[in-house]
Coordinates of C-alpha atoms in Angstrom, one line a residue:
X1 CA 5.2 13.3 5.2
X2 CA 9.0 12.9 5.5
X3 CA 10.0 10.4 3.1
X4 CA 13.4 9.6 1.8
X5 CA 14.4 9.7 -1.7
X6 CA 13.0 6.9 -3.6
X7 CA 12.6 6.3 -7.3
X8 CA 10.5 3.2 -7.4
X9 CA 13.0 1.2 -9.5
X10 CA 10.9 -2.2 -8.5
X11 CA 7.6 -0.7 -9.2
X12 CA 7.6 -1.8 -12.8
X13 CA 7.8 -5.4 -12.0
X14 CA 5.0 -5.0 -9.2
X15 CA 2.8 -3.1 -11.3
X16 CA 2.9 -6.1 -13.9
X17 CA 1.6 -8.3 -11.2
X18 CA -2.2 -7.8 -12.3
X19 CA -3.4 -10.8 -10.3
X20 CA -2.0 -9.2 -7.1
X21 CA -3.3 -5.9 -8.1
X22 CA -6.9 -7.0 -8.6
X23 CA -6.7 -8.9 -5.3
X24 CA -5.7 -5.7 -3.5
X25 CA -8.7 -3.9 -5.0
X26 CA -11.1 -6.9 -4.1
X27 CA -10.1 -6.7 -0.4
X28 CA -11.1 -3.0 -0.3
X29 CA -13.5 -2.1 -3.0
X30 CA -16.5 -1.7 -0.7
X31 CA -14.6 1.0 1.1
X32 CA -13.8 3.1 -1.9
X33 CA -16.3 5.7 -2.4
X34 CA -16.8 9.5 -3.3
X35 CA -14.1 12.0 -3.2
X36 CA -10.8 9.9 -3.5
X37 CA -7.1 10.4 -2.7
X38 CA -4.2 8.1 -3.1
X39 CA -0.9 9.2 -1.3
X40 CA 2.3 8.1 -2.9
X41 CA 1.0 6.5 -6.2
X42 CA 4.5 5.8 -7.3
X43 CA 4.1 4.7 -10.9
X44 CA 0.5 4.5 -10.9
X45 CA -0.1 0.8 -10.9
X46 CA -3.5 0.9 -9.3
X47 CA -5.0 3.9 -10.9
X48 CA -6.7 1.9 -13.9
X49 CA -8.6 0.0 -11.2
X50 CA -9.7 3.3 -9.4
X51 CA -10.9 4.6 -12.8
X52 CA -13.5 1.8 -12.9
X53 CA -14.9 2.7 -9.5
X54 CA -14.6 6.4 -9.2
X55 CA -15.1 9.6 -10.9
X56 CA -13.4 12.1 -8.4
X57 CA -9.7 10.9 -8.3
X58 CA -6.7 12.8 -6.8
X59 CA -3.3 11.5 -6.7
X60 CA -0.4 13.1 -4.9
X61 CA 3.2 11.8 -5.4
X62 CA 6.0 13.9 -3.3
X63 CA 8.9 12.3 -5.4
X64 CA 9.2 14.8 -8.4
X65 CA 10.6 11.9 -10.8
X66 CA 7.7 9.8 -10.2
X67 CA 5.3 13.0 -10.2
X68 CA 6.4 13.9 -13.8
X69 CA 5.8 10.3 -14.9
X70 CA 2.4 10.2 -13.6
X71 CA 1.6 13.5 -15.3
X72 CA 2.9 12.3 -18.6
X73 CA 1.2 8.8 -18.2
X74 CA -2.2 10.2 -17.2
X75 CA -2.2 13.4 -19.1
X76 CA -5.9 14.3 -20.1
X77 CA -7.3 11.4 -18.2
X78 CA -9.6 13.6 -15.9
X79 CA -7.3 12.6 -12.8
X80 CA -5.9 15.4 -10.6
X81 CA -2.2 14.6 -10.0
X82 CA -0.3 16.9 -7.7
X83 CA 3.4 17.0 -6.5
X84 CA 2.4 17.6 -2.9
X85 CA 2.2 15.9 0.6
X86 CA -0.7 15.0 2.7
X87 CA 0.0 17.9 5.2
X88 CA -0.2 20.6 2.7
X89 CA -3.0 19.6 0.6
X90 CA -6.4 21.1 0.6
X91 CA -10.0 19.7 0.8
X92 CA -11.3 16.6 2.5
X93 CA -11.9 13.3 1.3
X94 CA -14.2 10.1 1.5
X95 CA -11.3 7.8 1.0
X96 CA -7.7 8.0 1.4
X97 CA -5.1 5.3 0.4
X98 CA -1.6 4.5 1.2
X99 CA -0.6 1.3 -0.8
X100 CA 2.9 0.3 0.3
X101 CA 3.9 3.8 1.4
X102 CA 3.6 4.1 5.2
X103 CA 6.8 2.0 5.6
X104 CA 8.7 4.6 3.8
X105 CA 7.8 7.3 6.5
X106 CA 9.8 7.7 9.3
X107 CA 6.9 9.3 11.7
X108 CA 4.1 7.2 10.7
X109 CA 1.9 8.5 13.6
X110 CA 2.3 12.1 12.3
X111 CA 1.5 11.1 8.8
X112 CA -1.8 9.2 10.0
X113 CA -2.7 12.5 12.0
X114 CA -2.3 14.5 8.9
X115 CA -4.3 12.1 6.8
X116 CA -7.2 12.0 9.5
X117 CA -7.5 15.7 9.2
X118 CA -8.1 15.3 5.7
X119 CA -10.9 12.7 6.1
X120 CA -14.6 13.4 5.9
X121 CA -16.7 12.1 8.7
X122 CA -17.4 8.4 8.1
X123 CA -14.7 8.3 5.5
X124 CA -12.0 5.6 5.3
X125 CA -8.3 5.7 5.5
X126 CA -6.7 2.6 4.1
X127 CA -3.2 1.3 4.5
X128 CA -1.4 -1.8 3.0
X129 CA 2.0 -2.4 4.2
X130 CA 4.7 -5.0 4.2
X131 CA 3.9 -7.5 7.3
X132 CA 6.0 -8.7 10.1
X133 CA 9.2 -6.8 11.4
X134 CA 10.7 -10.3 11.6
X135 CA 11.2 -10.5 8.1
X136 CA 12.8 -6.9 7.7
X137 CA 15.8 -7.4 5.3
X138 CA 18.5 -5.7 3.3
X139 CA 16.1 -5.6 0.6
X140 CA 13.5 -3.5 2.7
X141 CA 16.3 -1.3 3.5
X142 CA 17.5 -0.8 -0.1
X143 CA 14.0 0.3 -1.2
X144 CA 13.6 2.7 1.7
X145 CA 11.4 0.8 4.3
X146 CA 11.9 2.1 7.8
X147 CA 10.0 -1.0 9.1
X148 CA 7.6 -3.6 8.4
X149 CA 4.3 -3.9 10.3
X150 CA 2.4 -6.2 12.6
X151 CA -1.3 -5.8 13.8
X152 CA -0.2 -4.2 17.2
X153 CA 1.4 -1.3 15.3
X154 CA -2.2 -0.4 13.9
X155 CA -3.9 -0.8 17.2
X156 CA -1.5 1.5 18.6
X157 CA -2.4 4.0 15.9
X158 CA -6.2 3.6 16.6
X159 CA -5.6 4.5 20.3
X160 CA -3.5 7.6 19.5
X161 CA -6.2 9.1 17.0
X162 CA -9.8 9.5 16.5
X163 CA -9.9 6.6 14.0
X164 CA -11.6 3.3 14.5
X165 CA -10.3 0.1 12.9
X166 CA -12.9 -1.4 10.6
X167 CA -10.7 -4.3 8.8
X168 CA -7.2 -5.5 9.8
X169 CA -6.1 -8.6 8.1
X170 CA -3.1 -10.2 6.7
X171 CA -3.3 -11.2 3.1
X172 CA -1.1 -13.0 0.4
X173 CA -0.2 -16.3 2.1
X174 CA 1.8 -17.4 -0.9
X175 CA 4.0 -14.3 -0.6
X176 CA 4.5 -15.0 3.1
X177 CA 6.0 -18.4 2.3
X178 CA 8.4 -16.8 0.1
X179 CA 9.4 -14.5 2.8
X180 CA 10.0 -17.6 5.0
X181 CA 12.2 -19.2 2.4
X182 CA 14.3 -16.0 2.0
X183 CA 14.7 -15.8 5.7
X184 CA 15.7 -19.5 6.1
X185 CA 18.0 -19.8 3.1
X186 CA 19.2 -16.1 2.9
X187 CA 18.3 -15.8 -0.8
X188 CA 19.7 -12.9 -2.7
X189 CA 17.3 -10.6 -4.5
X190 CA 18.3 -11.4 -7.9
X191 CA 16.1 -12.2 -11.1
X192 CA 13.1 -10.0 -9.4
X193 CA 11.3 -9.8 -12.6
X194 CA 11.1 -13.9 -12.7
X195 CA 10.2 -14.0 -9.1
X196 CA 7.5 -11.6 -9.3
X197 CA 6.1 -13.4 -12.3
X198 CA 6.0 -16.7 -10.4
X199 CA 4.4 -15.1 -7.3
X200 CA 1.7 -13.2 -9.2
X201 CA 0.8 -16.6 -11.1
X202 CA 0.3 -18.1 -7.8
X203 CA -2.0 -15.4 -6.5
X204 CA -5.3 -17.4 -7.1
X205 CA -3.7 -20.1 -4.8
X206 CA -2.9 -17.3 -2.3
X207 CA -6.7 -16.1 -2.2
X208 CA -7.8 -19.4 -1.5
X209 CA -5.4 -19.9 1.6
X210 CA -6.2 -16.7 2.8
X211 CA -9.9 -17.5 2.9
X212 CA -9.5 -21.0 4.5
X213 CA -7.0 -19.6 7.0
X214 CA -9.1 -16.5 7.8
X215 CA -6.3 -14.4 6.9
X216 CA -4.2 -15.4 9.9
X217 CA -0.9 -14.7 8.0
X218 CA 0.4 -13.1 4.8
X219 CA 3.2 -11.1 3.1
X220 CA 1.1 -8.0 3.6
X221 CA -1.1 -6.2 6.2
X222 CA -4.2 -4.2 5.3
X223 CA -5.6 -1.8 7.9
X224 CA -8.9 0.1 7.1
X225 CA -9.7 3.0 9.5
X226 CA -13.2 4.8 9.8
X227 CA -13.4 8.5 11.0
X228 CA -16.3 8.3 13.2

């Protein structure tokens, strides 16, 4: 897992977006079972949700600063937290999740291959990534994104691995509209906290639009692979 240095400076704001975090879990909760691993947990914004669904939770975070923060935050919470990468962790898992992580990794195929090896048969490998390379911006670059993703990127990964796509959908239509506005008017990424607050407030509307449009577009892309 070759990942550039990244201290997650914007994660505090995103982790306060509780409506968005709940929506993320809603989209995947039926795939979250058994022995569980999250790769690149950042500041652990989704860990409270995992705790409600699972008993065997392992978190790996390669960035030492974020790892130390996680250890301090979840000390004695019966969650295994390791300063490792997917290629040197031992054991196999029923569920492996990368939430807003794959875009930080230059060789994504290699990373998916490593994750596949750590997945049990019939297990699920889940990715959530920023959608549409067309919207790649200076902000993406500043937070260490190598790319944004389209559905065809995951279809290519499926063909090059032994994994099968079980779910592949865009989500967060309101976030998509914000991306369009940023693209059209070249808006600067200032007042990030206030923008995230508004976006999170509108998340129920985003869920409705996603539903009636059959998830045809969105700020993010969700892919669930199954190991057959």
